[in-house]
Short mmCIF file of C-alpha atoms in Angstrom, two decimals:
data_model
loop_
_atom_site.label_atom_id
_atom_site.label_comp_id
_atom_site.label_asym_id
_atom_site.label_seq_id
_atom_site.Cartn_x
_atom_site.Cartn_y
_atom_site.Cartn_z
CA MET A 1 15.16 -16.52 48.47
CA LEU A 2 16.45 -16.18 44.92
CA GLY A 3 18.58 -13.13 44.16
CA TYR A 4 16.68 -9.90 44.66
CA LEU A 5 15.98 -7.69 41.72
CA GLY A 6 16.20 -3.92 42.19
CA ASN A 7 17.72 -2.30 45.26
CA PRO A 8 17.45 -4.71 48.19
CA ARG A 9 18.62 -2.33 50.91
CA GLU A 10 16.17 0.38 49.95
CA THR A 11 13.41 -2.20 49.50
CA ILE A 12 13.88 -3.59 52.99
CA ASN A 13 14.64 -0.30 54.76
CA THR A 14 12.19 2.02 53.04
CA TRP A 15 9.65 0.40 50.71
CA TYR A 16 8.56 -2.52 52.87
CA PRO A 17 8.27 -0.60 56.20
CA ALA A 18 6.23 2.07 54.41
CA LEU A 19 3.62 -0.43 53.19
CA ARG A 20 0.43 -0.43 55.25
CA LYS A 21 0.08 -3.72 57.16
CA PRO A 22 -2.99 -5.40 58.65
CA ALA A 23 -3.32 -5.60 62.43
CA TYR A 24 -2.50 -9.30 62.48
CA ASN A 25 0.82 -8.82 60.65
CA PRO A 26 3.39 -10.74 62.72
CA PRO A 27 6.60 -9.06 63.88
CA ASP A 28 9.31 -9.13 61.23
CA TRP A 29 11.65 -11.32 63.26
CA ILE A 30 9.25 -14.25 63.05
CA PHE A 31 9.67 -14.88 59.32
CA ALA A 32 13.25 -16.17 59.29
CA PRO A 33 12.84 -18.88 61.97
CA ALA A 34 9.39 -19.77 60.61
CA TRP A 35 10.75 -20.38 57.11
CA THR A 36 13.82 -22.18 58.43
CA ALA A 37 11.55 -24.61 60.26
CA LEU A 38 9.16 -24.91 57.31
CA TYR A 39 11.94 -25.65 54.82
CA ALA A 40 13.41 -28.22 57.21
CA THR A 41 10.11 -30.09 57.65
CA MET A 42 9.43 -29.77 53.91
CA GLY A 43 12.77 -31.36 53.13
CA TYR A 44 12.32 -34.12 55.67
CA SER A 45 8.81 -34.98 54.50
CA SER A 46 10.04 -35.19 50.89
CA HIS A 47 12.79 -37.52 52.09
CA LEU A 48 10.14 -39.81 53.63
CA VAL A 49 8.25 -39.92 50.34
CA ALA A 50 11.44 -40.49 48.31
CA ARG A 51 12.30 -43.36 50.65
CA VAL A 52 9.00 -45.08 49.86
CA ALA A 53 9.73 -44.69 46.15
CA MET A 54 13.22 -46.14 46.70
CA GLU A 55 11.76 -49.04 48.68
CA THR A 56 9.60 -49.93 45.71
CA LEU A 57 12.65 -49.88 43.44
CA SER A 58 14.48 -52.10 45.97
CA GLU A 59 11.82 -54.81 46.11
CA PRO A 60 13.57 -58.17 45.71
CA LYS A 61 11.31 -59.26 42.86
CA PHE A 62 11.98 -56.06 40.95
CA LEU A 63 15.74 -56.30 41.49
CA VAL A 64 15.79 -59.96 40.41
CA ALA A 65 13.65 -59.19 37.35
CA ARG A 66 15.92 -56.32 36.33
CA ALA A 67 19.08 -58.39 36.81
CA ALA A 68 17.48 -61.34 35.00
CA LEU A 69 16.65 -59.13 32.02
CA GLY A 70 20.28 -58.00 31.98
CA ILE A 71 21.43 -61.62 31.84
CA TYR A 72 18.82 -62.26 29.15
CA THR A 73 20.37 -59.54 26.99
CA ALA A 74 23.89 -60.86 27.66
CA GLN A 75 23.00 -64.48 26.81
CA LEU A 76 21.26 -63.35 23.63
CA GLY A 77 24.44 -61.61 22.52
CA VAL A 78 26.56 -64.66 23.34
CA ASN A 79 24.03 -66.90 21.58
CA LEU A 80 24.16 -64.81 18.40
CA LEU A 81 27.96 -65.04 18.37
CA TRP A 82 28.00 -68.85 18.10
CA THR A 83 27.22 -68.97 14.39
CA PRO A 84 29.93 -66.46 13.34
CA LEU A 85 32.43 -68.43 15.45
CA PHE A 86 31.50 -71.92 14.27
CA PHE A 87 30.54 -71.28 10.65
CA GLY A 88 32.07 -67.86 10.03
CA LYS A 89 35.45 -68.47 11.60
CA ARG A 90 35.13 -72.26 11.08
CA ASN A 91 36.37 -72.49 14.63
CA PRO A 92 34.47 -75.20 16.58
CA ARG A 93 36.82 -74.75 19.57
CA ALA A 94 35.96 -71.07 19.96
CA ALA A 95 32.31 -71.97 19.43
CA LEU A 96 32.58 -74.55 22.23
CA LEU A 97 33.97 -71.93 24.59
CA ASN A 98 31.13 -69.62 23.53
CA ILE A 99 28.45 -72.23 24.16
CA GLY A 100 29.98 -73.07 27.54
CA VAL A 101 29.59 -69.46 28.61
CA LEU A 102 26.10 -69.47 27.12
CA GLY A 103 25.16 -72.53 29.18
CA GLY A 104 26.25 -70.78 32.37
CA LEU A 105 24.29 -67.64 31.53
CA VAL A 106 21.16 -69.56 30.54
CA THR A 107 21.34 -71.64 33.74
CA GLY A 108 21.47 -68.46 35.83
CA MET A 109 18.76 -66.85 33.73
CA THR A 110 16.45 -69.85 34.08
CA TRP A 111 16.81 -69.82 37.85
CA MET A 112 16.24 -66.06 38.11
CA PHE A 113 13.29 -66.14 35.72
CA SER A 114 11.73 -68.90 37.84
CA GLN A 115 12.05 -66.67 40.94
CA VAL A 116 10.17 -63.87 39.21
CA ASP A 117 7.57 -65.86 37.26
CA GLU A 118 7.14 -69.63 37.35
CA LEU A 119 6.01 -69.92 33.73
CA ALA A 120 8.90 -67.72 32.56
CA GLY A 121 11.30 -70.11 34.27
CA LEU A 122 9.63 -73.21 32.81
CA LEU A 123 9.76 -71.70 29.34
CA CYS A 124 13.56 -71.48 29.64
CA VAL A 125 13.94 -75.21 30.32
CA PRO A 126 13.73 -76.41 26.68
CA TYR A 127 16.26 -73.72 25.75
CA LEU A 128 18.58 -74.80 28.56
CA ALA A 129 18.18 -78.44 27.50
CA TRP A 130 18.93 -77.59 23.89
CA VAL A 131 22.01 -75.57 24.81
CA GLY A 132 23.16 -78.55 26.86
CA PHE A 133 22.65 -80.88 23.93
CA ALA A 134 24.26 -78.43 21.48
CA SER A 135 27.26 -78.08 23.82
CA TYR A 136 27.71 -81.84 23.80
CA LEU A 137 27.36 -81.93 20.01
CA ASN A 138 29.87 -79.11 19.63
CA TYR A 139 32.23 -80.95 21.98
CA SER A 140 31.90 -84.16 19.96
CA ILE A 141 32.64 -82.34 16.71
CA VAL A 142 35.76 -80.79 18.24
CA LYS A 143 36.94 -84.24 19.38
CA LEU A 144 36.12 -85.96 16.07
CA ASN A 145 37.86 -83.27 14.01
CA PRO A 146 41.17 -82.57 15.73
CA GLY A 147 42.69 -81.19 12.53
CA ASP A 148 39.67 -79.45 11.08
CA GLY A 149 38.82 -77.81 14.35
CA VAL A 150 40.28 -74.56 13.11
CA ASP A 151 40.37 -74.20 9.37
CA LYS A 152 43.78 -72.78 8.51
CA THR A 153 43.06 -72.41 4.78
CA GLN A 154 40.69 -69.49 5.23
CA MET B 1 22.60 -65.43 13.17
CA LEU B 2 24.92 -62.45 12.83
CA GLY B 3 26.48 -61.92 9.41
CA TYR B 4 28.78 -64.76 8.45
CA LEU B 5 32.45 -64.10 8.07
CA GLY B 6 34.29 -65.85 5.25
CA ASN B 7 32.53 -67.66 2.41
CA PRO B 8 29.12 -68.78 3.64
CA ARG B 9 28.20 -70.92 0.61
CA GLU B 10 31.39 -72.88 0.70
CA THR B 11 31.18 -73.21 4.49
CA ILE B 12 27.68 -74.69 4.36
CA ASN B 13 28.14 -76.78 1.19
CA THR B 14 31.67 -78.10 1.71
CA TRP B 15 33.26 -77.42 5.10
CA TYR B 16 30.37 -78.32 7.38
CA PRO B 17 29.29 -81.53 5.57
CA ALA B 18 32.92 -82.69 5.56
CA LEU B 19 33.21 -82.44 9.35
CA ARG B 20 32.92 -85.78 11.15
CA LYS B 21 29.70 -85.90 13.21
CA PRO B 22 28.76 -88.06 16.20
CA ALA B 23 26.10 -90.72 15.73
CA TYR B 24 23.51 -88.72 17.66
CA ASN B 25 23.91 -85.65 15.40
CA PRO B 26 20.33 -84.66 14.46
CA PRO B 27 19.35 -84.19 10.80
CA ASP B 28 20.20 -80.72 9.51
CA TRP B 29 16.56 -79.72 8.94
CA ILE B 30 15.83 -79.84 12.65
CA PHE B 31 17.93 -76.81 13.60
CA ALA B 32 15.88 -74.07 11.95
CA PRO B 33 12.49 -74.99 13.52
CA ALA B 34 14.17 -75.81 16.83
CA TRP B 35 15.78 -72.39 17.04
CA THR B 36 12.66 -70.64 15.82
CA ALA B 37 10.71 -72.24 18.68
CA LEU B 38 13.49 -71.58 21.19
CA TYR B 39 13.80 -67.91 20.29
CA ALA B 40 10.02 -67.53 20.48
CA THR B 41 9.79 -69.05 23.98
CA MET B 42 12.88 -67.12 25.05
CA GLY B 43 11.25 -63.87 23.93
CA TYR B 44 7.94 -64.70 25.58
CA SER B 45 9.56 -65.68 28.88
CA SER B 46 11.53 -62.42 28.94
CA HIS B 47 8.26 -60.58 28.33
CA LEU B 48 6.77 -62.27 31.41
CA VAL B 49 9.73 -61.15 33.51
CA ALA B 50 9.65 -57.62 32.09
CA ARG B 51 5.95 -57.48 32.91
CA VAL B 52 6.68 -58.22 36.57
CA ALA B 53 9.29 -55.44 36.58
CA MET B 54 6.75 -53.08 34.99
CA GLU B 55 4.11 -54.07 37.55
CA THR B 56 6.49 -53.00 40.29
CA LEU B 57 7.01 -49.66 38.58
CA SER B 58 3.22 -49.31 38.24
CA GLU B 59 2.45 -49.85 41.92
CA PRO B 60 0.06 -47.11 43.03
CA LYS B 61 2.24 -46.09 45.96
CA PHE B 62 5.30 -45.73 43.74
CA LEU B 63 3.39 -43.74 41.11
CA VAL B 64 1.91 -41.44 43.76
CA ALA B 65 5.32 -40.99 45.40
CA ARG B 66 6.96 -40.14 42.08
CA ALA B 67 4.20 -37.67 41.15
CA ALA B 68 4.26 -36.16 44.65
CA LEU B 69 8.00 -35.57 44.39
CA GLY B 70 7.40 -33.84 41.04
CA ILE B 71 4.86 -31.53 42.71
CA TYR B 72 7.32 -31.00 45.56
CA THR B 73 9.93 -29.73 43.09
CA ALA B 74 7.38 -27.53 41.35
CA GLN B 75 6.08 -25.97 44.60
CA LEU B 76 9.64 -25.33 45.76
CA GLY B 77 10.33 -23.40 42.55
CA VAL B 78 7.10 -21.38 42.94
CA ASN B 79 7.91 -20.79 46.63
CA LEU B 80 11.37 -19.42 45.80
CA LEU B 81 9.85 -17.00 43.27
CA TRP B 82 7.71 -15.22 45.86
CA THR B 83 10.54 -13.10 47.31
CA PRO B 84 11.80 -11.81 43.93
CA LEU B 85 8.21 -10.90 43.03
CA PHE B 86 7.24 -9.19 46.29
CA PHE B 87 10.53 -7.59 47.32
CA GLY B 88 12.49 -7.69 44.07
CA LYS B 89 9.78 -6.44 41.72
CA ARG B 90 7.95 -4.70 44.64
CA ASN B 91 4.85 -6.25 43.14
CA PRO B 92 2.53 -7.60 45.88
CA ARG B 93 -0.14 -8.39 43.28
CA ALA B 94 2.15 -10.72 41.32
CA ALA B 95 3.31 -12.19 44.61
CA LEU B 96 -0.34 -12.84 45.56
CA LEU B 97 -0.90 -14.71 42.31
CA ASN B 98 2.27 -16.66 43.01
CA ILE B 99 1.22 -17.61 46.53
CA GLY B 100 -2.22 -18.65 45.27
CA VAL B 101 -0.63 -21.11 42.88
CA LEU B 102 1.69 -22.20 45.69
CA GLY B 103 -1.27 -22.90 47.97
CA GLY B 104 -2.85 -25.13 45.34
CA LEU B 105 0.36 -27.06 44.79
CA VAL B 106 1.04 -27.47 48.51
CA THR B 107 -2.54 -28.67 49.10
CA GLY B 108 -2.13 -31.33 46.43
CA MET B 109 1.33 -32.23 47.70
CA THR B 110 0.09 -32.59 51.29
CA TRP B 111 -2.67 -34.95 50.21
CA MET B 112 -0.36 -37.05 48.03
CA PHE B 113 2.36 -37.17 50.70
CA SER B 114 -0.24 -38.40 53.20
CA GLN B 115 -1.20 -41.23 50.81
CA VAL B 116 2.42 -42.36 50.64
CA ASP B 117 3.53 -41.78 54.24
CA GLU B 118 1.33 -40.51 57.03
CA LEU B 119 4.11 -38.60 58.81
CA ALA B 120 5.23 -37.00 55.55
CA GLY B 121 1.69 -35.72 55.08
CA LEU B 122 1.43 -34.44 58.65
CA LEU B 123 4.74 -32.62 58.30
CA CYS B 124 3.27 -30.64 55.41
CA VAL B 125 0.38 -29.32 57.47
CA PRO B 126 2.29 -26.46 59.20
CA TYR B 127 3.65 -25.43 55.80
CA LEU B 128 0.17 -25.49 54.28
CA ALA B 129 -1.17 -23.50 57.24
CA TRP B 130 1.60 -20.94 56.92
CA VAL B 131 1.08 -20.55 53.18
CA GLY B 132 -2.61 -20.00 53.91
CA PHE B 133 -1.78 -17.33 56.49
CA ALA B 134 0.84 -15.74 54.23
CA SER B 135 -1.68 -15.66 51.36
CA TYR B 136 -4.13 -13.79 53.57
CA LEU B 137 -1.39 -11.41 54.70
CA ASN B 138 -0.31 -10.81 51.11
CA TYR B 139 -3.96 -10.20 50.15
CA SER B 140 -4.39 -7.68 52.98
CA ILE B 141 -1.26 -5.80 51.95
CA VAL B 142 -2.53 -5.59 48.35
CA LYS B 143 -5.86 -4.22 49.58
CA LEU B 144 -4.28 -1.76 52.04
CA ASN B 145 -1.81 -0.41 49.46
CA PRO B 146 -3.82 0.10 46.27
CA GLY B 147 -1.28 2.62 44.98
CA ASP B 148 1.87 1.02 46.27
CA GLY B 149 0.91 -2.37 45.03
CA VAL B 150 3.22 -1.99 42.10
CA ASP B 151 6.05 0.47 42.63
CA LYS B 152 6.30 2.47 39.42
CA THR B 153 9.36 4.45 40.51
CA GLN B 154 11.76 1.53 40.18
#
């Protein structure tokens, strides 16, 4: 099926017919339709097997777990940005926006984790509670420090 | 947690203490152990979720399907080499070795396909049967053409 080496015409017209064949050698015309059918069934059977593999990768629990781990990574990045915003930039307003986004991500993560593994979901609850409390604290600091909210002297 | 921007010492010693805090603001010492515990539970809960994802990827049917598709690719490559060996190189002996390897791969593939999907396995049976017949035919041609087995004139 791959490109022939040598002289294909001479091979087919002279060399192959001259080879001695056993009595049960089928007529030449049978090989092309036989292989067409065999390649077709081969391809279809591999499709059936690939579909089973795809079904595994489409299981709801797997999809939720994979998405939840994506949100986990995202919330961790947002979480780690709070300190540079609040203390680094001395910008409690930006930090409040950050922690608001964080609260949304952690809420979604907690729910998705609980769908995949009950304990994993429960273990997120203290974190969610703390982010809620920290959001309120951040909000209070913004309100109590209208001038110092963003430090202009830096 | 990321590197601070600005002047960290002055931020911690002067700016932050000077901010007005609400009455419910916890003592400063509480934040480090709180976050240590929260990051630890966060990490452990994500491990639980990742383990569920990994369990899905370790399901026997998925592993067999993935391995079977690897063997499918390998046997297809070996299959496509038969024609260049037999007709291209005019080397029935090398082609016989090739088809022997092919028979082994297709036998394994047929069994694995049948474990994943019964129809997929059944669809391999004509192919396996044909490879068996073709192996016997190739063997007979080698035996009947001891001199012409490898064409030295090419």
